[in-house]
Amino acid sequence: MWAPEGDAHALLSSSEPAEGANVTEAPDRAVLTFTEAPDPALTDVQVLDPSGAAVSTGPATVGPKPTVVTVPVGELPEGVYTVTWRVVSRVDGHTTAGAFAFGVGVEPGEAAVGPGVRVPRSPPPSPFEIAGRWLLFVGLGLLVGVAWTATLAFPEPPRAALRLAASAWAASLVGVVALGAGQMVATGAGPAAFLGSSVGWGVILRGIAVMIAGAGLVAARGRWARVGLVVAGVAAAAAVLIHVAAGHANAAGDLRAAKVAAQWVHVVAGGVWLGGLAALLVGVRGEPSNRKAAAVRRFSAVAGVALFVVLTTGV
């Protein structure tokens, strides 16, 4: 999360023409292959001459493989050309950028990039995105823990647990907004283009799940308290699943579904354990009673299983 680049992002793995190549026949396109599938709506690839003027004859397209980007070019006279790229991974929403040069009948050499060419750089991690991810995880984990503890461990949901659930929901809502803002700034796209991309839809789906959880908390009053908390807990778990599916666990490779499921169970079990503990502590404050003692025993039984699941899926 803290590193500006990593092997899991959409990094350039190969290209045609290759970086530093001297081709005898001018190509009619540049083909770039990435380690993760770029989002077509947020992909920008340009082929530039030494002065920085574009020689591309059309927009970059993704396909036939989801990791391959192709941009057509016009007739290229002898000379050195620079390919610049800026893409956003469909898997994790991270933005990466870079440039390389090739020559047509000319060796690119060390000074391949012309003075008029602006080389894009991968943006550093956005503080908004980092804060958003942490707030979202903490808020959703707390919400899952409060939901099950307040409905199953206690005969009636404690008021203090309901207040904790409201705070957890507020944290997750702020987290979604911050995450979306950070990712939009990193992509350099406007709101319409960002929200219309697969990365933007991932933020929208998280937001919908969080809003459903909020509606459940609004309904969690009086005799509907248990039902409302169940709705909030299920919606929070669904938001975790959406978040995990929009991360590296769902990257190309073997057993993608199993990896997503394992990470989802890991996070939810952590919420059941730690979030449930927080709900238990606020629920048993004050004078001891048989009701509180029974709640502690019920929590301990479930928490033991949750801790085992956390350790197992973590391994």
Coordinates of C-alpha atoms in Angstrom, one line a residue:
M1 CA 0.0 0.0 0.0
W2 CA 2.9 2.4 0.8
A3 CA 5.1 1.6 -2.1
P4 CA 4.8 3.7 -5.3
E5 CA 5.3 0.7 -7.5
G6 CA 5.1 -3.0 -7.1
D7 CA 5.0 -6.1 -9.3
A8 CA 1.3 -6.4 -8.7
H9 CA 0.5 -3.1 -10.5
A10 CA -0.1 -2.7 -14.2
L11 CA 3.6 -2.4 -15.2
L12 CA 4.9 -2.6 -18.7
S13 CA 6.3 -6.2 -19.3
S14 CA 7.0 -6.1 -23.1
S15 CA 6.4 -4.0 -26.2
E16 CA 6.6 -4.1 -30.0
P17 CA 8.8 -2.4 -31.0
A18 CA 10.9 -3.2 -28.0
E19 CA 12.5 -0.6 -25.8
G20 CA 15.8 0.5 -27.4
A21 CA 15.1 -1.4 -30.6
N22 CA 16.4 -0.3 -34.0
V23 CA 13.9 -1.5 -36.6
T24 CA 14.6 -1.5 -40.3
E25 CA 10.9 -1.3 -41.3
A26 CA 8.7 1.3 -39.8
P27 CA 5.8 -0.3 -37.7
D28 CA 2.2 0.7 -38.3
R29 CA 1.4 0.3 -34.6
A30 CA 2.9 0.1 -31.1
V31 CA 1.8 -2.8 -29.0
L32 CA 2.3 -2.7 -25.2
T33 CA 1.7 -5.7 -22.8
F34 CA 1.2 -5.0 -19.1
T35 CA 1.4 -7.2 -16.0
E36 CA -2.3 -6.4 -15.2
A37 CA -5.2 -5.5 -17.4
P38 CA -5.5 -1.7 -17.9
D39 CA -8.8 0.1 -17.7
P40 CA -9.7 1.0 -21.3
A41 CA -11.4 4.2 -20.3
L42 CA -8.3 5.4 -18.4
T43 CA -5.6 4.3 -20.8
D44 CA -3.4 6.9 -22.6
V45 CA -0.7 5.7 -24.9
Q46 CA 1.1 8.1 -27.4
V47 CA 3.8 7.7 -29.9
L48 CA 5.8 10.9 -30.3
D49 CA 8.5 12.2 -32.6
P50 CA 11.7 13.9 -31.2
S51 CA 9.9 17.3 -31.0
G52 CA 7.1 15.9 -28.9
A53 CA 4.5 15.9 -31.7
A54 CA 2.1 12.9 -31.7
V55 CA 2.4 10.5 -34.7
S56 CA -0.4 8.3 -33.4
T57 CA -3.3 8.1 -35.8
G58 CA -6.0 6.9 -33.3
P59 CA -6.7 6.2 -29.7
A60 CA -5.2 3.4 -27.8
T61 CA -7.3 0.2 -27.6
V62 CA -7.2 -2.7 -25.2
G63 CA -7.3 -6.2 -26.8
P64 CA -7.5 -8.9 -27.9
K65 CA -6.0 -9.9 -24.6
P66 CA -7.0 -7.7 -21.6
T67 CA -3.4 -6.9 -20.8
V68 CA -2.5 -5.8 -24.4
V69 CA -2.8 -2.1 -25.5
T70 CA -2.4 -1.2 -29.2
V71 CA -2.0 2.3 -30.7
P72 CA -1.9 2.9 -34.5
V73 CA 0.7 5.2 -36.0
G74 CA 1.2 6.9 -39.4
E75 CA 4.1 6.7 -41.7
L76 CA 7.3 7.0 -39.7
P77 CA 10.4 8.3 -41.5
E78 CA 13.9 7.4 -40.2
G79 CA 14.4 8.7 -36.7
V80 CA 13.9 8.1 -33.0
Y81 CA 10.4 7.9 -31.5
T82 CA 9.2 7.8 -27.9
V83 CA 6.2 5.9 -26.6
T84 CA 4.6 7.3 -23.5
W85 CA 2.0 5.5 -21.5
R86 CA -0.2 6.1 -18.5
V87 CA -2.6 3.3 -17.5
V88 CA -4.9 2.5 -14.5
S89 CA -5.1 -1.2 -13.5
R90 CA -8.6 -2.6 -13.6
V91 CA -7.5 -4.9 -10.8
D92 CA -6.4 -2.5 -8.1
G93 CA -7.1 1.0 -9.5
H94 CA -3.4 2.0 -9.2
T95 CA -2.0 4.4 -11.8
T96 CA 1.4 3.7 -13.5
A97 CA 3.2 5.6 -16.2
G98 CA 6.4 5.6 -18.2
A99 CA 8.1 6.0 -21.5
F100 CA 10.6 4.2 -23.8
A101 CA 12.1 4.9 -27.2
F102 CA 12.8 3.0 -30.4
G103 CA 14.5 3.9 -33.6
V104 CA 13.5 3.5 -37.2
G105 CA 16.8 2.9 -39.0
V106 CA 18.6 4.7 -36.2
E107 CA 20.0 3.6 -32.8
P108 CA 18.0 5.3 -30.1
G109 CA 21.1 5.8 -27.9
E110 CA 21.0 7.2 -24.4
A111 CA 19.4 10.6 -25.4
A112 CA 16.5 8.9 -27.1
V113 CA 13.8 11.2 -25.5
G114 CA 13.6 14.5 -27.4
P115 CA 13.6 17.8 -25.5
G116 CA 10.0 18.4 -26.4
V117 CA 8.8 15.1 -24.9
R118 CA 7.2 15.1 -21.5
V119 CA 7.8 11.8 -19.8
P120 CA 4.9 10.7 -17.5
R121 CA 5.7 9.4 -14.1
S122 CA 3.9 7.0 -11.9
P123 CA 2.2 9.1 -9.2
P124 CA 3.1 8.5 -5.6
P125 CA 0.5 7.0 -3.2
S126 CA -2.2 9.4 -2.5
P127 CA -2.8 10.3 1.2
F128 CA -6.5 10.3 0.5
E129 CA -6.4 6.8 -1.0
I130 CA -4.2 5.4 1.9
A131 CA -6.5 7.0 4.5
G132 CA -9.6 5.9 2.7
R133 CA -8.5 2.3 2.6
W134 CA -7.7 2.2 6.3
L135 CA -10.9 4.0 7.3
L136 CA -12.9 1.7 5.0
F137 CA -11.4 -1.5 6.5
V138 CA -11.6 -0.3 10.1
G139 CA -15.2 0.9 9.7
L140 CA -16.5 -2.2 7.9
G141 CA -14.7 -4.6 10.3
L142 CA -16.2 -2.8 13.3
L143 CA -19.6 -2.8 11.7
V144 CA -19.5 -6.6 11.1
G145 CA -18.3 -7.2 14.7
V146 CA -21.0 -5.0 16.2
A147 CA -23.7 -6.5 14.1
W148 CA -23.2 -10.1 15.2
T149 CA -22.2 -9.3 18.8
A150 CA -25.2 -7.0 19.5
T151 CA -27.7 -9.4 17.9
L152 CA -26.4 -12.8 19.1
A153 CA -24.3 -12.3 22.2
F154 CA -26.8 -9.9 24.0
P155 CA -30.5 -10.5 24.6
E156 CA -31.1 -7.0 23.4
P157 CA -28.7 -4.8 21.4
P158 CA -27.0 -2.4 23.9
R159 CA -27.4 1.3 23.1
A160 CA -23.6 1.8 23.4
A161 CA -23.1 -0.9 20.7
L162 CA -25.6 0.9 18.4
R163 CA -23.6 4.2 18.9
L164 CA -20.4 2.3 18.0
A165 CA -22.0 0.9 14.9
A166 CA -23.0 4.4 13.8
S167 CA -19.4 5.6 14.3
A168 CA -18.1 2.6 12.3
W169 CA -20.5 3.4 9.5
A170 CA -19.4 7.0 9.4
A171 CA -15.8 5.9 9.2
S172 CA -16.5 3.5 6.3
L173 CA -18.5 6.3 4.4
V174 CA -15.6 8.7 4.8
G175 CA -13.3 5.9 3.7
V176 CA -15.2 5.3 0.4
V177 CA -15.3 9.0 -0.4
A178 CA -11.6 9.5 0.3
L179 CA -10.6 6.3 -1.6
G180 CA -12.6 7.5 -4.6
A181 CA -11.1 11.0 -4.5
G182 CA -7.6 9.7 -4.2
Q183 CA -8.0 7.3 -7.1
M184 CA -9.6 9.9 -9.3
V185 CA -6.7 12.4 -8.6
A186 CA -4.2 9.7 -9.4
T187 CA -5.8 8.8 -12.7
G188 CA -5.9 12.4 -13.8
A189 CA -9.4 11.8 -15.1
G190 CA -12.5 14.0 -14.6
P191 CA -15.4 12.8 -12.4
A192 CA -17.5 11.6 -15.3
A193 CA -14.6 9.6 -17.0
F194 CA -13.5 8.2 -13.6
L195 CA -17.0 7.1 -12.5
G196 CA -17.6 5.6 -15.9
S197 CA -14.5 3.4 -15.7
S198 CA -14.3 0.0 -14.0
V199 CA -12.3 1.5 -11.2
G200 CA -15.0 4.1 -10.6
W201 CA -17.7 1.5 -10.6
G202 CA -15.8 -0.3 -7.9
V203 CA -16.0 2.8 -5.8
I204 CA -19.7 3.2 -6.6
L205 CA -20.5 -0.4 -5.6
R206 CA -18.6 0.0 -2.3
G207 CA -20.6 3.2 -1.7
I208 CA -24.0 1.4 -2.4
A209 CA -23.1 -1.3 0.1
V210 CA -22.2 1.2 2.7
M211 CA -25.4 3.2 2.2
I212 CA -27.4 0.0 2.6
A213 CA -25.6 -0.6 5.8
G214 CA -26.5 2.9 6.9
A215 CA -30.2 2.3 6.1
G216 CA -30.0 -0.9 8.2
L217 CA -28.7 1.2 11.1
V218 CA -31.5 3.8 10.7
A219 CA -34.0 0.9 11.0
A220 CA -32.2 -0.6 14.0
R221 CA -34.6 1.0 16.6
G222 CA -37.1 -0.6 18.9
R223 CA -38.3 -4.1 17.8
W224 CA -36.5 -3.7 14.5
A225 CA -33.1 -3.4 16.1
R226 CA -32.0 -6.9 15.4
V227 CA -33.2 -6.9 11.8
G228 CA -31.6 -3.5 11.1
L229 CA -28.2 -4.7 12.6
V230 CA -28.3 -7.9 10.5
V231 CA -28.9 -5.8 7.4
A232 CA -26.0 -3.5 8.3
G233 CA -23.7 -6.4 9.0
V234 CA -24.5 -8.3 5.8
A235 CA -24.1 -5.1 3.8
A236 CA -20.7 -4.4 5.5
A237 CA -19.6 -7.9 4.6
A238 CA -20.7 -7.4 1.0
A239 CA -18.7 -4.1 0.9
V240 CA -15.6 -6.0 2.1
L241 CA -16.1 -8.6 -0.7
I242 CA -16.4 -5.8 -3.3
H243 CA -13.3 -4.2 -1.9
V244 CA -11.3 -7.5 -2.0
A245 CA -12.5 -8.3 -5.5
A246 CA -11.1 -4.9 -6.6
G247 CA -7.6 -5.7 -5.3
H248 CA -4.6 -7.9 -6.0
A249 CA -6.4 -11.1 -4.9
N250 CA -8.4 -10.9 -8.2
A251 CA -5.4 -10.4 -10.4
A252 CA -4.8 -12.7 -13.3
G253 CA -3.5 -16.2 -12.3
D254 CA -4.6 -19.5 -10.9
L255 CA -7.3 -19.8 -8.2
R256 CA -8.5 -16.2 -8.4
A257 CA -11.9 -17.1 -6.9
A258 CA -10.2 -19.0 -4.1
K259 CA -7.8 -16.1 -3.3
V260 CA -10.7 -13.6 -3.3
A261 CA -12.7 -15.9 -1.0
A262 CA -9.8 -16.5 1.4
Q263 CA -9.0 -12.8 1.7
W264 CA -12.7 -11.9 2.2
V265 CA -13.1 -14.6 4.9
H266 CA -9.9 -13.4 6.5
V267 CA -11.1 -9.8 6.7
V268 CA -14.6 -10.7 7.9
A269 CA -13.3 -13.1 10.5
G270 CA -11.0 -10.3 11.7
G271 CA -14.0 -8.0 12.0
V272 CA -16.0 -10.7 13.9
W273 CA -13.1 -11.1 16.4
L274 CA -11.8 -7.5 16.9
G275 CA -14.9 -5.6 16.0
G276 CA -17.0 -8.0 18.1
L277 CA -14.6 -7.5 21.0
A278 CA -15.1 -3.7 20.8
A279 CA -18.8 -4.1 20.8
L280 CA -18.6 -6.5 23.8
L281 CA -16.5 -4.1 25.8
V282 CA -18.9 -1.2 25.3
G283 CA -21.9 -3.5 25.9
V284 CA -20.7 -4.8 29.3
R285 CA -19.6 -1.5 30.8
G286 CA -21.1 -0.7 34.2
E287 CA -22.3 -3.0 36.9
P288 CA -21.9 -6.8 36.3
S289 CA -24.9 -8.9 35.7
N290 CA -25.9 -12.4 34.6
R291 CA -26.9 -11.0 31.2
K292 CA -23.5 -9.5 30.6
A293 CA -21.7 -12.7 31.8
A294 CA -23.8 -14.7 29.3
A295 CA -22.8 -12.3 26.6
V296 CA -19.1 -12.7 27.4
R297 CA -19.5 -16.5 27.2
R298 CA -21.3 -16.4 23.8
F299 CA -18.8 -14.0 22.4
S300 CA -15.8 -16.1 23.6
A301 CA -17.2 -19.2 21.8
V302 CA -17.6 -17.4 18.4
A303 CA -14.4 -15.3 18.8
G304 CA -12.3 -18.5 19.3
V305 CA -13.5 -19.8 16.0
A306 CA -13.0 -16.4 14.3
L307 CA -9.4 -16.2 15.5
F308 CA -8.7 -19.7 14.2
V309 CA -10.2 -18.7 10.8
V310 CA -8.1 -15.5 10.8
L311 CA -4.9 -17.5 11.4
T312 CA -5.8 -20.2 8.9
T313 CA -6.7 -17.8 6.0
G314 CA -3.7 -15.6 6.9
V315 CA -1.3 -18.5 6.4

